[in-house]
Coordinates of C-alpha atoms in Angstrom, one line a residue:
M5 CA -4.8 6.7 28.2
A6 CA -2.2 4.2 28.3
S7 CA -4.3 1.7 25.6
L8 CA -3.4 4.6 22.8
G9 CA 0.0 3.5 22.9
I10 CA -0.9 0.2 21.4
G11 CA -3.6 1.8 19.2
Q12 CA -6.7 1.1 21.2
G13 CA -9.0 3.5 23.0
E14 CA -9.8 6.8 21.5
V15 CA -7.8 6.3 18.3
S16 CA -9.8 7.0 15.0
V17 CA -8.6 7.2 11.9
T18 CA -9.8 5.7 7.8
P19 CA -8.5 3.4 6.1
L20 CA -7.7 5.8 3.9
Q21 CA -5.5 8.2 6.6
L22 CA -3.3 5.2 7.1
A23 CA -2.6 4.5 4.2
Q24 CA -1.3 8.2 3.7
Y25 CA 0.3 7.4 6.5
V26 CA 2.2 4.2 5.3
A27 CA 3.0 6.3 1.9
L28 CA 4.5 9.0 4.0
I29 CA 7.1 6.6 5.7
A30 CA 7.7 5.2 2.7
N31 CA 8.3 8.1 0.8
N32 CA 11.1 9.1 3.4
G33 CA 8.6 12.1 5.0
K34 CA 7.0 13.5 2.2
S35 CA 3.2 13.1 2.1
Y36 CA 0.9 14.0 -0.9
V37 CA -2.8 15.0 -0.6
P38 CA -4.7 11.4 -1.7
H39 CA -6.0 11.3 -5.1
L40 CA -7.9 9.2 -7.7
V41 CA -6.4 10.2 -11.1
K42 CA -3.1 11.2 -12.5
G43 CA -4.2 13.6 -15.1
Y44 CA -6.6 14.9 -17.5
V45 CA -7.0 14.4 -21.5
D46 CA -6.6 17.9 -22.8
D47 CA -9.6 19.0 -25.0
A48 CA -7.8 20.6 -27.8
T49 CA -4.2 18.7 -27.8
K50 CA -5.9 15.2 -26.7
Q51 CA -2.6 14.6 -24.7
L52 CA -2.6 13.6 -21.1
V53 CA -1.8 16.6 -18.6
P54 CA -0.6 15.2 -15.5
F55 CA -2.2 16.5 -12.4
K56 CA 1.1 18.2 -10.5
F57 CA 0.9 17.2 -6.7
N58 CA 2.2 19.5 -4.2
E59 CA 4.7 17.2 -1.6
I60 CA 4.5 18.1 1.8
S61 CA 7.1 17.9 3.9
T62 CA 6.9 16.7 8.0
G63 CA 10.1 17.4 9.0
I64 CA 10.7 13.6 10.9
K65 CA 14.0 12.7 10.8
K66 CA 15.2 10.3 8.4
E67 CA 17.2 8.4 10.7
A68 CA 13.7 7.6 12.7
L69 CA 11.5 6.4 9.3
D70 CA 14.8 4.6 8.4
I71 CA 13.8 2.1 11.8
V72 CA 10.4 2.8 11.0
K73 CA 10.9 0.8 8.0
Q74 CA 13.6 -1.5 8.7
G75 CA 10.7 -2.8 11.0
M76 CA 7.8 -2.9 8.6
F77 CA 10.6 -4.5 6.3
L78 CA 10.9 -7.4 9.2
V79 CA 7.1 -7.9 9.8
V80 CA 7.2 -10.0 6.3
N81 CA 10.6 -10.5 5.7
G82 CA 12.0 -11.2 9.1
A83 CA 9.7 -13.4 11.7
G84 CA 7.5 -11.2 12.3
T85 CA 3.4 -11.9 12.2
A86 CA 3.3 -11.7 8.2
T87 CA 5.7 -14.0 7.0
R88 CA 3.3 -15.7 4.7
I89 CA 3.1 -13.1 2.1
R90 CA 6.9 -12.9 2.1
M91 CA 7.7 -12.9 -2.1
N92 CA 10.6 -13.3 -3.7
D93 CA 10.1 -11.1 -6.5
I94 CA 8.4 -7.9 -4.6
K95 CA 9.7 -6.5 -1.3
I96 CA 7.2 -5.9 0.9
A97 CA 7.1 -3.7 4.1
G98 CA 4.3 -4.1 6.8
K99 CA 2.7 -4.4 9.7
T100 CA -0.3 -6.5 11.3
G101 CA -3.3 -4.9 13.8
T102 CA -6.0 -6.8 15.2
A103 CA -8.5 -4.3 16.3
Q104 CA -10.1 -6.4 19.9
N105 CA -14.4 -5.5 19.6
P106 CA -16.7 -5.4 22.4
H107 CA -19.5 -6.8 19.7
G108 CA -18.4 -9.4 17.9
K109 CA -14.8 -10.8 16.4
D110 CA -11.7 -8.8 16.4
H111 CA -10.9 -6.3 13.1
A112 CA -8.6 -7.2 11.0
F113 CA -5.7 -5.0 9.5
F114 CA -2.6 -4.1 7.4
V115 CA -0.6 -1.4 6.4
C116 CA 2.5 -2.1 4.1
F117 CA 3.9 -0.3 1.1
A118 CA 6.1 -1.8 -1.6
P119 CA 8.6 -2.4 -3.6
Y120 CA 10.7 -1.8 -0.3
E121 CA 13.4 -0.1 -2.2
N122 CA 11.6 1.5 -4.5
P123 CA 7.9 2.4 -3.4
K124 CA 5.4 2.5 -5.9
I125 CA 2.0 1.7 -3.7
A126 CA 0.5 2.3 -0.2
I127 CA -2.1 0.3 0.9
A128 CA -3.9 0.0 4.0
V129 CA -6.5 -3.0 4.3
V130 CA -9.7 -3.4 7.1
V131 CA -11.6 -6.3 7.7
E132 CA -14.5 -5.7 10.1
N133 CA -15.6 -8.8 12.1
I134 CA -13.7 -11.5 11.0
G135 CA -10.4 -12.2 13.3
F136 CA -6.5 -11.6 12.7
G137 CA -4.9 -8.9 10.4
S138 CA -2.1 -11.4 9.8
T139 CA -4.2 -14.4 8.6
Y140 CA -7.0 -12.0 6.9
A141 CA -6.3 -8.5 5.6
A142 CA -2.4 -9.5 4.9
P143 CA -2.9 -11.6 2.5
I144 CA -5.7 -9.3 0.5
A145 CA -2.8 -6.7 0.3
K146 CA -0.8 -8.8 -0.9
K147 CA -3.3 -9.6 -3.9
M148 CA -3.6 -5.8 -4.2
I149 CA 0.5 -5.8 -4.7
E150 CA 0.8 -8.4 -7.2
A151 CA -2.2 -6.8 -9.1
Y152 CA -0.5 -3.4 -9.4
L153 CA 3.2 -3.8 -9.4
L154 CA 2.9 -7.6 -11.6
K155 CA 0.3 -5.4 -14.3
D156 CA 3.1 -3.2 -14.7
T157 CA 5.3 -6.0 -15.3
L158 CA 2.9 -7.8 -18.0
K159 CA 2.2 -4.6 -19.9
K160 CA 6.4 -4.5 -20.5
E161 CA 6.4 -7.9 -21.6
I162 CA 3.4 -7.8 -23.9
K163 CA 5.0 -4.9 -26.1
T164 CA 7.5 -7.6 -27.4
V165 CA 4.0 -9.7 -29.1
P166 CA 2.7 -6.7 -31.1
E167 CA -0.2 -9.1 -32.6
I168 CA -2.1 -9.6 -29.3
R169 CA -0.6 -6.3 -27.1
E170 CA -3.6 -4.4 -28.1
K171 CA -5.8 -6.9 -26.6
L172 CA -3.9 -7.6 -23.6
I173 CA -3.6 -4.4 -22.2
G174 CA -7.1 -3.6 -22.7
A175 CA -8.1 -6.4 -20.5
I176 CA -5.5 -5.5 -17.9
N177 CA -6.9 -2.1 -18.3
E178 CA -10.7 -3.5 -17.3
N179 CA -9.1 -5.1 -14.6

């Protein structure tokens, strides 16, 4: 029972559940059902119709969540275990983890959200049989954040060059 406090023992969660929990922290205690698509194209109008996702309030006090968020911010931007993924232009809040594996190398974990001030993405990375979360999982999350958030920035920037805009947006969307 004592090992539950450090995330070991009978703790069993999926990476999706970890990402959903981090999103709940980033969204000040509000949770949403995970989804794979934002909407659908209406056959008649040919317009994108966004899905409406019900907000689930957890009742967790904002003050408590702010303490957790500040701690996660310091993991990356203070003297924490994930300082190697710090970025100047995007502030990341995260938590590293290493799960002991009695059958081989440890499992690496990292959960995060970004940007810290206005979260747009929550991520959970699990890499089995490899070692520390800060060494292996956190750098993968950083690459995912860069790909997701900087893709939007690149799309805005290339709108100023109409002759190559469509070609570049197509290439970005393929990746």
